[in-house]
Amino acid sequence: MKRVTGSNYILLTLGAFGGLMLEAIIAYGIEPFLYGRQLVEWSDLQHITHWIITCIMWGIISFLIMNFAKRKYDFDIWRKGKKVKTWQWILVVVLICGSLTMSYIEWNGSKVLLEFQKLGVLQFFFQYIYYIFEIVLVTLILVFGQIACEKWFKRVNIPYGGIVIAITWGMGHFLTKDFSTGISCMFLGLAYGSIYLLVNRDIRKTYLILWVMFVL
């Protein structure tokens, strides 16, 4: 097997980010043309259809990226990390609490409850499935971005993956949402990178914690 470089892994990172941005292209470019109306004017069915299509697309992209990493680079993203120590869990809890506090302030209340009130049962259900797939791609950006930077800079104790998330997924929200959402997502990205290292790169723990931090 040929030597795997940081550039190889950053391409996987960009592939995951490209998957996220593809959804924006569809939502703001293709679907308005098909529906004859902009995103904010879509019906409930059109929103749900968009989320279903996006989840299928993101699921395929995620599978292809993980399979490629395993097959070409012998990188198994599902390998377990070492046991997490008490002090690490304490820092994880602190980061989660900080994230929830920031979310509560930004939304002026509970994000989950406010979205449920706004969307209703059916749309709420499909949007939160959509969040499941979104965080899968965010996690892939984190993991492969971390590895790429470690290979480039030869340091393993810096949350590079969080920095990569902040300047990709985080800054992307400046274009698709608004300034405050972009800022909060950039801060979330930095926290995500720290979480990944604190749980000793265990992808299962990382994904679950990231999802909780994002949706709550």
CSV table of C-alpha atoms in Angstrom, one decimal:
chain,number,residue,atom,x,y,z
A,1,MET,CA,0.0,0.0,0.0
A,2,LYS,CA,1.3,3.4,-0.9
A,3,ARG,CA,2.1,6.0,1.7
A,4,VAL,CA,-1.0,7.9,2.8
A,5,THR,CA,-0.4,11.6,3.3
A,6,GLY,CA,-2.3,14.5,4.8
A,7,SER,CA,-3.5,15.5,1.4
A,8,ASN,CA,-5.2,12.1,0.9
A,9,TYR,CA,-7.2,12.6,4.1
A,10,ILE,CA,-8.0,16.3,3.4
A,11,LEU,CA,-9.6,15.2,0.2
A,12,LEU,CA,-11.9,13.0,2.2
A,13,THR,CA,-12.6,15.9,4.4
A,14,LEU,CA,-13.5,18.1,1.4
A,15,GLY,CA,-15.7,15.3,0.1
A,16,ALA,CA,-17.7,15.3,3.3
A,17,PHE,CA,-18.0,19.1,3.2
A,18,GLY,CA,-18.9,19.0,-0.4
A,19,GLY,CA,-21.8,16.7,0.4
A,20,LEU,CA,-23.1,19.2,2.9
A,21,MET,CA,-22.8,22.1,0.4
A,22,LEU,CA,-24.5,20.0,-2.3
A,23,GLU,CA,-27.6,20.2,-0.2
A,24,ALA,CA,-27.4,24.0,-0.2
A,25,ILE,CA,-27.1,24.0,-4.0
A,26,ILE,CA,-30.2,21.8,-4.3
A,27,ALA,CA,-32.2,23.8,-1.8
A,28,TYR,CA,-31.3,27.2,-3.1
A,29,GLY,CA,-30.8,26.5,-6.8
A,30,ILE,CA,-32.6,23.4,-8.1
A,31,GLU,CA,-35.6,22.9,-5.9
A,32,PRO,CA,-36.9,26.6,-6.1
A,33,PHE,CA,-36.8,26.1,-9.9
A,34,LEU,CA,-38.8,22.8,-9.6
A,35,TYR,CA,-41.3,24.1,-7.1
A,36,GLY,CA,-41.7,27.6,-8.5
A,37,ARG,CA,-41.0,29.1,-5.0
A,38,GLN,CA,-38.2,29.9,-2.7
A,39,LEU,CA,-37.3,27.8,0.4
A,40,VAL,CA,-39.2,30.0,2.9
A,41,GLU,CA,-42.4,29.5,0.8
A,42,TRP,CA,-42.3,25.7,0.6
A,43,SER,CA,-45.2,23.6,1.7
A,44,ASP,CA,-44.8,21.1,4.5
A,45,LEU,CA,-44.6,18.3,1.9
A,46,GLN,CA,-41.9,20.1,0.0
A,47,HIS,CA,-39.8,20.5,3.1
A,48,ILE,CA,-40.2,16.9,4.0
A,49,THR,CA,-39.4,15.8,0.5
A,50,HIS,CA,-36.2,17.9,0.6
A,51,TRP,CA,-35.2,16.3,3.9
A,52,ILE,CA,-35.8,12.8,2.7
A,53,ILE,CA,-33.8,13.4,-0.5
A,54,THR,CA,-31.0,15.0,1.4
A,55,CYS,CA,-30.8,12.2,3.9
A,56,ILE,CA,-30.5,9.6,1.2
A,57,MET,CA,-27.9,11.7,-0.6
A,58,TRP,CA,-25.9,12.2,2.6
A,59,GLY,CA,-26.2,8.6,3.6
A,60,ILE,CA,-24.7,7.5,0.2
A,61,ILE,CA,-21.9,10.0,0.4
A,62,SER,CA,-21.0,9.1,4.0
A,63,PHE,CA,-20.9,5.4,3.1
A,64,LEU,CA,-18.7,5.9,0.1
A,65,ILE,CA,-16.3,8.1,2.0
A,66,MET,CA,-16.0,5.6,4.9
A,67,ASN,CA,-15.7,2.7,2.6
A,68,PHE,CA,-13.0,4.4,0.5
A,69,ALA,CA,-11.0,5.2,3.6
A,70,LYS,CA,-11.2,1.6,4.7
A,71,ARG,CA,-10.4,0.1,1.3
A,72,LYS,CA,-7.7,2.5,0.1
A,73,TYR,CA,-6.1,3.7,3.3
A,74,ASP,CA,-6.9,0.8,5.7
A,75,PHE,CA,-8.5,3.3,8.0
A,76,ASP,CA,-11.3,1.8,10.0
A,77,ILE,CA,-13.3,4.7,11.4
A,78,TRP,CA,-15.2,2.4,13.7
A,79,ARG,CA,-12.2,1.2,15.8
A,80,LYS,CA,-12.7,1.8,19.5
A,81,GLY,CA,-10.7,4.3,21.4
A,82,LYS,CA,-9.0,3.8,24.8
A,83,LYS,CA,-11.0,4.0,28.0
A,84,VAL,CA,-12.0,7.6,28.8
A,85,LYS,CA,-10.7,8.8,32.1
A,86,THR,CA,-12.8,10.7,34.7
A,87,TRP,CA,-11.1,14.0,34.1
A,88,GLN,CA,-11.8,13.6,30.4
A,89,TRP,CA,-15.5,13.0,31.0
A,90,ILE,CA,-15.6,16.1,33.3
A,91,LEU,CA,-14.3,18.2,30.5
A,92,VAL,CA,-16.7,16.7,28.1
A,93,VAL,CA,-19.6,17.5,30.4
A,94,VAL,CA,-18.3,21.1,30.7
A,95,LEU,CA,-18.3,21.5,26.9
A,96,ILE,CA,-21.8,20.0,26.6
A,97,CYS,CA,-23.1,22.4,29.2
A,98,GLY,CA,-21.4,25.3,27.5
A,99,SER,CA,-23.0,24.3,24.2
A,100,LEU,CA,-26.4,23.9,25.7
A,101,THR,CA,-26.1,27.3,27.4
A,102,MET,CA,-25.1,29.0,24.2
A,103,SER,CA,-28.0,27.3,22.4
A,104,TYR,CA,-30.5,28.4,25.0
A,105,ILE,CA,-29.3,32.0,24.8
A,106,GLU,CA,-29.2,32.1,21.0
A,107,TRP,CA,-32.8,30.6,20.7
A,108,ASN,CA,-34.1,32.4,23.8
A,109,GLY,CA,-35.3,29.0,25.1
A,110,SER,CA,-35.1,25.4,24.3
A,111,LYS,CA,-34.2,24.7,20.7
A,112,VAL,CA,-36.1,21.4,20.6
A,113,LEU,CA,-39.3,22.8,22.1
A,114,LEU,CA,-39.3,25.9,19.9
A,115,GLU,CA,-38.7,23.8,16.8
A,116,PHE,CA,-41.4,21.4,17.7
A,117,GLN,CA,-43.8,24.3,18.2
A,118,LYS,CA,-42.8,25.8,14.9
A,119,LEU,CA,-42.7,22.7,12.8
A,120,GLY,CA,-45.4,20.4,14.2
A,121,VAL,CA,-45.0,16.7,14.7
A,122,LEU,CA,-44.4,15.5,11.2
A,123,GLN,CA,-41.9,18.1,10.0
A,124,PHE,CA,-40.2,18.0,13.4
A,125,PHE,CA,-39.7,14.2,13.0
A,126,PHE,CA,-38.2,14.5,9.5
A,127,GLN,CA,-36.0,17.4,10.4
A,128,TYR,CA,-34.4,15.6,13.3
A,129,ILE,CA,-33.7,12.6,11.1
A,130,TYR,CA,-32.1,15.1,8.7
A,131,TYR,CA,-29.9,16.3,11.7
A,132,ILE,CA,-28.8,12.7,12.2
A,133,PHE,CA,-27.3,12.5,8.7
A,134,GLU,CA,-25.9,16.1,8.9
A,135,ILE,CA,-23.8,15.2,12.0
A,136,VAL,CA,-22.5,12.1,10.3
A,137,LEU,CA,-20.9,14.3,7.6
A,138,VAL,CA,-19.7,16.8,10.2
A,139,THR,CA,-18.1,13.9,12.1
A,140,LEU,CA,-16.3,12.8,9.0
A,141,ILE,CA,-15.0,16.3,8.4
A,142,LEU,CA,-13.7,16.2,12.0
A,143,VAL,CA,-12.0,12.8,11.8
A,144,PHE,CA,-10.3,13.2,8.5
A,145,GLY,CA,-9.4,16.8,9.0
A,146,GLN,CA,-7.8,15.8,12.3
A,147,ILE,CA,-5.7,13.1,10.7
A,148,ALA,CA,-4.7,15.3,7.7
A,149,CYS,CA,-3.4,18.0,10.0
A,150,GLU,CA,-1.6,15.6,12.3
A,151,LYS,CA,0.3,14.2,9.3
A,152,TRP,CA,1.2,17.7,8.1
A,153,PHE,CA,2.1,19.3,11.5
A,154,LYS,CA,3.3,16.2,13.4
A,155,ARG,CA,1.2,17.0,16.6
A,156,VAL,CA,-1.5,14.7,17.9
A,157,ASN,CA,-2.8,16.7,20.9
A,158,ILE,CA,-4.3,19.7,19.1
A,159,PRO,CA,-7.9,19.6,18.0
A,160,TYR,CA,-7.2,20.3,14.4
A,161,GLY,CA,-10.5,18.6,13.3
A,162,GLY,CA,-12.5,21.2,15.2
A,163,ILE,CA,-10.6,24.0,13.4
A,164,VAL,CA,-11.4,22.4,10.1
A,165,ILE,CA,-15.1,22.1,11.0
A,166,ALA,CA,-15.1,25.8,12.0
A,167,ILE,CA,-13.8,27.0,8.7
A,168,THR,CA,-15.9,24.6,6.6
A,169,TRP,CA,-19.3,23.7,8.1
A,170,GLY,CA,-19.2,26.6,10.6
A,171,MET,CA,-18.4,29.3,8.1
A,172,GLY,CA,-20.8,27.7,5.6
A,173,HIS,CA,-23.7,28.8,7.8
A,174,PHE,CA,-22.8,32.4,7.1
A,175,LEU,CA,-24.0,31.7,3.6
A,176,THR,CA,-27.0,29.4,4.3
A,177,LYS,CA,-28.3,30.9,7.6
A,178,ASP,CA,-27.2,34.1,9.2
A,179,PHE,CA,-24.3,35.7,11.1
A,180,SER,CA,-25.2,34.6,14.6
A,181,THR,CA,-25.7,31.0,13.4
A,182,GLY,CA,-22.4,31.0,11.6
A,183,ILE,CA,-20.6,32.2,14.7
A,184,SER,CA,-22.2,29.7,17.0
A,185,CYS,CA,-21.5,26.8,14.5
A,186,MET,CA,-17.8,27.9,14.4
A,187,PHE,CA,-17.6,27.7,18.2
A,188,LEU,CA,-19.4,24.4,18.1
A,189,GLY,CA,-16.9,23.1,15.6
A,190,LEU,CA,-14.0,24.0,17.9
A,191,ALA,CA,-15.7,22.3,20.8
A,192,TYR,CA,-16.4,19.2,18.6
A,193,GLY,CA,-12.7,18.9,17.9
A,194,SER,CA,-11.9,18.9,21.6
A,195,ILE,CA,-14.6,16.3,22.3
A,196,TYR,CA,-13.1,13.9,19.7
A,197,LEU,CA,-9.7,14.0,21.5
A,198,LEU,CA,-11.2,13.8,25.0
A,199,VAL,CA,-13.1,10.6,24.2
A,200,ASN,CA,-9.8,9.2,22.7
A,201,ARG,CA,-11.1,9.3,19.1
A,202,ASP,CA,-13.9,6.8,19.7
A,203,ILE,CA,-16.3,7.6,16.9
A,204,ARG,CA,-19.4,6.2,18.6
A,205,LYS,CA,-19.0,8.4,21.6
A,206,THR,CA,-18.0,11.3,19.5
A,207,TYR,CA,-21.0,11.1,17.2
A,208,LEU,CA,-23.5,10.7,20.0
A,209,ILE,CA,-22.1,13.7,22.0
A,210,LEU,CA,-21.9,15.9,18.9
A,211,TRP,CA,-25.5,15.1,18.0
A,212,VAL,CA,-26.7,16.0,21.5
A,213,MET,CA,-24.7,19.2,21.4
A,214,PHE,CA,-26.1,20.2,18.0
A,215,VAL,CA,-29.8,19.3,18.4
A,216,LEU,CA,-30.2,20.5,22.0
